CSV table of C-alpha atoms in Angstrom, one decimal:
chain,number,residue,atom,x,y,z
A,4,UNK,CA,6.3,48.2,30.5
A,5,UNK,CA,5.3,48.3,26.7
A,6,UNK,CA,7.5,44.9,26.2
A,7,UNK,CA,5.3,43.4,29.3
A,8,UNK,CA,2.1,44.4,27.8
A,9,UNK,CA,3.3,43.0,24.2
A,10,UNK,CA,3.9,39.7,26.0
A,11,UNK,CA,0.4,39.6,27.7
A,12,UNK,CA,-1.2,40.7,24.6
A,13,UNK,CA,0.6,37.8,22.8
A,14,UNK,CA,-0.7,34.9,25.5
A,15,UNK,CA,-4.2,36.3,25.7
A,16,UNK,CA,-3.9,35.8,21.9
A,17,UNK,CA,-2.9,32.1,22.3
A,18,UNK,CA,-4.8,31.2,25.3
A,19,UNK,CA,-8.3,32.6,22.9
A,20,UNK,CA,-6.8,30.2,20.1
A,21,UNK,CA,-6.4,27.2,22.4
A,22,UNK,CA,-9.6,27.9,24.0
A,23,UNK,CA,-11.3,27.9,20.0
A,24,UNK,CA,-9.4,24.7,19.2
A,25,UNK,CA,-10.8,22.9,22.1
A,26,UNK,CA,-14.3,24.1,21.5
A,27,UNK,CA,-13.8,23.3,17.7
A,28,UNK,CA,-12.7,19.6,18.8
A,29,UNK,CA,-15.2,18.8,21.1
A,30,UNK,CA,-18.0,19.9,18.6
A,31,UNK,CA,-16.6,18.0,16.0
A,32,UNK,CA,-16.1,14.5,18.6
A,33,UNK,CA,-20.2,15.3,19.6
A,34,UNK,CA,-21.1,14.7,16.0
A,35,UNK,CA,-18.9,11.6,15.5
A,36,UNK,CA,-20.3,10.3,18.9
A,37,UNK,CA,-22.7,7.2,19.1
A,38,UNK,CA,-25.9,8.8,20.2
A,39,UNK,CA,-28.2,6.8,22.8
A,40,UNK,CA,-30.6,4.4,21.5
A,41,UNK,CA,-34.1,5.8,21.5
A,42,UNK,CA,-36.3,3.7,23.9
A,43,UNK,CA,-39.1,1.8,22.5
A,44,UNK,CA,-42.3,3.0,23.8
A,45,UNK,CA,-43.9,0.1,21.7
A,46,UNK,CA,-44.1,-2.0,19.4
A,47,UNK,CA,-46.7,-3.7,16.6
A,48,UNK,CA,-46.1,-6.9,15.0
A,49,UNK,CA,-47.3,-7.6,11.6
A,50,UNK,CA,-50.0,-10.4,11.7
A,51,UNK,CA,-49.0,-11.4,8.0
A,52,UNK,CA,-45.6,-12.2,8.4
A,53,UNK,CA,-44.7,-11.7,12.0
A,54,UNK,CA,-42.4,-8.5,11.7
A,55,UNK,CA,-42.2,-6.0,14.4
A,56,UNK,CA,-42.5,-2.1,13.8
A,57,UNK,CA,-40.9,-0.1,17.1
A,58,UNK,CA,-43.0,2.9,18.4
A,59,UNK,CA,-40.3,5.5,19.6
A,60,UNK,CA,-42.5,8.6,19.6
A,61,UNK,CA,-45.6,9.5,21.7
A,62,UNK,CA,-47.4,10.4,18.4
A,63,UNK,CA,-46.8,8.0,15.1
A,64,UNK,CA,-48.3,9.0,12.3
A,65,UNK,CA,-49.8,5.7,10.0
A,66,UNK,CA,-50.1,5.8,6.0
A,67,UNK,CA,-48.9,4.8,3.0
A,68,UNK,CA,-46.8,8.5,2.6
A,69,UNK,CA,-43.1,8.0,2.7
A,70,UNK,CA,-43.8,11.0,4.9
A,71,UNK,CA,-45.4,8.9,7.6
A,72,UNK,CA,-43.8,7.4,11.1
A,73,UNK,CA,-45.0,4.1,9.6
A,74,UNK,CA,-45.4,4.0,6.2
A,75,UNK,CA,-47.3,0.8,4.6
A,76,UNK,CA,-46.6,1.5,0.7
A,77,UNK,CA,-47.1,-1.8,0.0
A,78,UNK,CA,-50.6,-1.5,0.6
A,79,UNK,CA,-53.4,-0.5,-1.6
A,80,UNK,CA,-56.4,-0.2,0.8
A,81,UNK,CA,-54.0,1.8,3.0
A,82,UNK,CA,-54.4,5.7,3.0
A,83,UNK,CA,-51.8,8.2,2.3
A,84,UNK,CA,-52.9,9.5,6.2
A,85,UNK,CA,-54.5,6.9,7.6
A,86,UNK,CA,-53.9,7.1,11.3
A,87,UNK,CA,-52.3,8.3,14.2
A,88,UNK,CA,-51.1,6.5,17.1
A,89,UNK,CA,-51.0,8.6,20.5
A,90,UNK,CA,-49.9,7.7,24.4
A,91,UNK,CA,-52.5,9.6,26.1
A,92,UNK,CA,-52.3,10.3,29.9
A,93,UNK,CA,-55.1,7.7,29.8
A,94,UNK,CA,-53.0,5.3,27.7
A,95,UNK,CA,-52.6,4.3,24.2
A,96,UNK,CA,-55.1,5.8,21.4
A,97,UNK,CA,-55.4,5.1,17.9
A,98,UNK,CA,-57.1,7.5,16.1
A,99,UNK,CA,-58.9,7.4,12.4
A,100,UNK,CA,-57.7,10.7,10.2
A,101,UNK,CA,-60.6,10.1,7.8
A,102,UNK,CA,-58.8,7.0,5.9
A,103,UNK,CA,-60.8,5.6,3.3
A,104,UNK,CA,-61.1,1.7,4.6
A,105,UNK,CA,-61.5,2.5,8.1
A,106,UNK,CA,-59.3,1.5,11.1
A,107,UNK,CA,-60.8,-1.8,13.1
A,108,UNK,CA,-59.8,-2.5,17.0
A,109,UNK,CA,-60.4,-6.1,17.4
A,110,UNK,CA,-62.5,-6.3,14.1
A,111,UNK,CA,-64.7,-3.4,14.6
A,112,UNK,CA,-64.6,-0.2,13.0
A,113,UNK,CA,-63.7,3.0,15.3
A,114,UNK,CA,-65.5,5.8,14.4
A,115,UNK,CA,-62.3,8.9,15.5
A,116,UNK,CA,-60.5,7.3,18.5
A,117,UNK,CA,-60.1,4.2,20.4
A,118,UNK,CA,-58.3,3.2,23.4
A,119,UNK,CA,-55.8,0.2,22.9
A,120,UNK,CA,-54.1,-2.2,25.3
A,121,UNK,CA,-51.6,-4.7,25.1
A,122,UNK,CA,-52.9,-7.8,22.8
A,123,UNK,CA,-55.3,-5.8,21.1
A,124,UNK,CA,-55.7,-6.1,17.2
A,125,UNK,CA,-55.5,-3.1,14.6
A,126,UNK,CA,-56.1,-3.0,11.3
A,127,UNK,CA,-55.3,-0.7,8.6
A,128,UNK,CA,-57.4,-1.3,5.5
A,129,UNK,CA,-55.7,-4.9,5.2
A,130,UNK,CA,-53.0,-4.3,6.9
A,131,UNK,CA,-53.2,-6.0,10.4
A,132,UNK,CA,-51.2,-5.1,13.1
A,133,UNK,CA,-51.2,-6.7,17.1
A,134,UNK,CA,-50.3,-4.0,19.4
A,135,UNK,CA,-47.9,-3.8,22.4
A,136,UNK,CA,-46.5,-1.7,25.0
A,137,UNK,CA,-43.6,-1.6,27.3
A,138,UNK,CA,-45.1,-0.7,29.9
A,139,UNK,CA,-46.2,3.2,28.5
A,140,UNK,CA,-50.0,3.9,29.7
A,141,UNK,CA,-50.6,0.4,30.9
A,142,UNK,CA,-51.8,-0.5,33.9
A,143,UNK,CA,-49.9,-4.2,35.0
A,144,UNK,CA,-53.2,-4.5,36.9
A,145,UNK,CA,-55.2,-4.6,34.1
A,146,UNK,CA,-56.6,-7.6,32.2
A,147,UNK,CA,-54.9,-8.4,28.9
A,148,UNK,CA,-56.6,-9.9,26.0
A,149,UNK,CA,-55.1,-12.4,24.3
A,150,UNK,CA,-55.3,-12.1,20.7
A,151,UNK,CA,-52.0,-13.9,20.2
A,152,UNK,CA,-53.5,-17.2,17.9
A,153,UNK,CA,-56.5,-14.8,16.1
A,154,UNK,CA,-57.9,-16.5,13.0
A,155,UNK,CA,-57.1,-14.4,9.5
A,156,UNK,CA,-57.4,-14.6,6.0
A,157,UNK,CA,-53.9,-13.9,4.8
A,158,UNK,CA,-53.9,-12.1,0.7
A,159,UNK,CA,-51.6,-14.6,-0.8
A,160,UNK,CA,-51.1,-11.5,-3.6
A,161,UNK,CA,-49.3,-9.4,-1.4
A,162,UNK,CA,-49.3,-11.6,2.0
A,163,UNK,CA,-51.2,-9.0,3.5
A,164,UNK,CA,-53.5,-10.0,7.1
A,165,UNK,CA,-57.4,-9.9,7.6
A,166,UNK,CA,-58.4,-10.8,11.5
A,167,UNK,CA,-61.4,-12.3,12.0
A,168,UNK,CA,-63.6,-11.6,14.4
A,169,UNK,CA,-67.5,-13.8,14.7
A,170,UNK,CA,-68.5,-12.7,10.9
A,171,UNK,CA,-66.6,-11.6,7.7
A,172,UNK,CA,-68.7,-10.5,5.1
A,173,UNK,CA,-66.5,-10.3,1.4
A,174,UNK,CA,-67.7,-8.6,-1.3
A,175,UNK,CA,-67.1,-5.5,-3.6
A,176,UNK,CA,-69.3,-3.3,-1.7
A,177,UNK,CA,-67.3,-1.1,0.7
A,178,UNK,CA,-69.2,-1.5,3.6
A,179,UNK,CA,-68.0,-5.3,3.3
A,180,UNK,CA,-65.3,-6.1,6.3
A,181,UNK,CA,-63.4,-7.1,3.1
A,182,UNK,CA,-64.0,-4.8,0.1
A,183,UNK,CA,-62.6,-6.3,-3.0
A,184,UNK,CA,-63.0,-3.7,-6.2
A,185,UNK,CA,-63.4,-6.0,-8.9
A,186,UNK,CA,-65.9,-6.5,-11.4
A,187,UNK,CA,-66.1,-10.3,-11.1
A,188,UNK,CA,-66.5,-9.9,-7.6
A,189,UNK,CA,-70.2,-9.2,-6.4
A,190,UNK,CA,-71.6,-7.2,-4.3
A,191,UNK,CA,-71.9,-9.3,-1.3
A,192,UNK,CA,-69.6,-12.6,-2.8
A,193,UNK,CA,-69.0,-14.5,0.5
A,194,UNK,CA,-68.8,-14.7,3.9
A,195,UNK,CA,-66.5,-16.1,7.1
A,196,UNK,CA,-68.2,-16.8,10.2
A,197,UNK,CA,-67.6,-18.6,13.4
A,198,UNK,CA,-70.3,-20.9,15.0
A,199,UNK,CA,-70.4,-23.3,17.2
A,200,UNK,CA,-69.2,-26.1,14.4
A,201,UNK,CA,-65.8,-23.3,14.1
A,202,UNK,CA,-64.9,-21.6,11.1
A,203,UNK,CA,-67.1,-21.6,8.1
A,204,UNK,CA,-67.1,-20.2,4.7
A,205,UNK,CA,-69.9,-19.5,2.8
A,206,UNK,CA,-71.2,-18.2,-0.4
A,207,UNK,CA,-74.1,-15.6,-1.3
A,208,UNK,CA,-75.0,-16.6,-4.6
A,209,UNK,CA,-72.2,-14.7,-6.1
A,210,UNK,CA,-71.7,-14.6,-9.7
A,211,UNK,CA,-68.4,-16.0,-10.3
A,212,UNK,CA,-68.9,-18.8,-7.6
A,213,UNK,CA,-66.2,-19.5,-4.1
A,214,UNK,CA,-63.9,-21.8,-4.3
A,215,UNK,CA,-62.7,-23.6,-1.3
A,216,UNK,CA,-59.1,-25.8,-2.2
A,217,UNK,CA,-59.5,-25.6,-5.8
A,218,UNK,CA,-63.8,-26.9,-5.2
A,219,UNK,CA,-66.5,-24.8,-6.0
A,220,UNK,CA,-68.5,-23.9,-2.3
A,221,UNK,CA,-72.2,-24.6,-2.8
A,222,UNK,CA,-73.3,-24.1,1.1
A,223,UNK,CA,-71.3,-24.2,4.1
A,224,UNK,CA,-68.1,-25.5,4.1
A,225,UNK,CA,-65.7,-25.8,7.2
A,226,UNK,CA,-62.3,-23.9,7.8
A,227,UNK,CA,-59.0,-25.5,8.7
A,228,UNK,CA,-55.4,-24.0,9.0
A,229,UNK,CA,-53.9,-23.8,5.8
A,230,UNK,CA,-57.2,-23.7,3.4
A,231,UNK,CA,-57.2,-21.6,0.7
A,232,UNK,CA,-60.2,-19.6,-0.5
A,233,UNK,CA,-60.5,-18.1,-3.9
A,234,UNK,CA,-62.8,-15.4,-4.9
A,235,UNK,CA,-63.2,-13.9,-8.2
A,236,UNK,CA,-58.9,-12.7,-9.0
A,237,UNK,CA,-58.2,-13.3,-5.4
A,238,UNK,CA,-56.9,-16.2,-2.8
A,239,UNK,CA,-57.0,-16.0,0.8
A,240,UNK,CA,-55.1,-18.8,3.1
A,241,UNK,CA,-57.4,-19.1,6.4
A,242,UNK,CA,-54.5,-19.4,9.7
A,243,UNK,CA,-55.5,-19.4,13.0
């Protein structure tokens, strides 16, 4: 009898140690094993050089932090926090976490949160993004605005996007649409507007003078693809 219980003892012994080794293994082949491909809620697409940024999450945090979802270093006008983008029951939201340049939806400036659909433009201090879903919070019903060809200044420093929208005042006053915080920059130094003509640029009796192609702008001068602006240290190539 003691001889039979030795031997059972000794197989409940191994069977426990087979039954660790295979738990052991198959922990070890989870970690080792591709894991799924996160869907992609959405996406937006740099308007200065075309690159996509894939949304994953249902909130993405925007900034220039390393700590951010999306994080725009490269950016001076960006802030560290500068905004959050949600999928709402409702839909898409962006919302403003106090940044100090503002976020713009299709060139205006959101005061906490605005709704977004497919097509629409936001910007980030300078950094101009076009949104898109897959199909999260959109209704296929629904309108889309096409926003695909929108004019912009593009920074030819750092090739950084400014959409245009009617009126564009530049100047080194922050409540410009394009704040530029330099000393030979005035106040209110020029301005981009649409009229019935198309795009013009003007300038507002600045100081240190626009420059339209290399040519000082006394009045109005019209706007073609490819022109290049230059105020005070900076140039700006008008697309659209």
């Amino acid at each position: 009898m003691e001889a039979l219980l030795g031997q059972f003892d000794y197989l409940v012994r191994y069977l426990f140690a087979v039954i660790a080794v295979i738990v052991l293994l198959r922990c070890v082949f989870s970690l080792f094993r591709a894991r799924p491909k996160r869907e992609v809620m959405a996406t937006m697409i740099n308007l200065a050089d075309d690159s996509e940024i894939e949304i994953s999450n249902w909130e993405t945090s925007v900034g220039r932090s390393r700590s951010c979802d999306i994080s725009l270093k490269q950016y001076g006008t960006v802030s560290r926090f500068h905004a959050v983008l949600a999928l709402r029951k409702d839909g898409w939201f962006i919302f403003d976490t106090d940044s100090k340049m503002g976020v713009y939806v299709n060139g205006k400036k959101i005061k906490h949160a605005h709704q977004v659909f497919d097509g629409d433009t936001i910007a980030f201090g300078n950094a101009v993004m076009r949104f898109s879903s897959n199909g999260y919070g959109v209704d296929s019903e629904d309108e889309v605005a096409d926003y695909t060809n929108a004019a912009r200044l593009v920074n030819l420093s750092d090739n950084s996007a400014f959409y245009l929208n009617g009126s564009c005042l530049i100047g080194r006053d922050p409540e410009c649409n394009i704040c530029l915080p330099m000393n030979d920059v005035s106040r209110e130094h020029a301005e981009v507007y649409l009229d019935r003509d198309g795009w013009m640029v003007a300038d507002l009796n600045s100081r240190g003078g626009t420059y339209l192609n290399g040519e000082m702008v006394f009045d109005a001068y019209p706007l073609y693809d490819g022109d290049v602006i230059d105020i005070g240290a900076y140039s700006f190539m008008f697309r659209e």
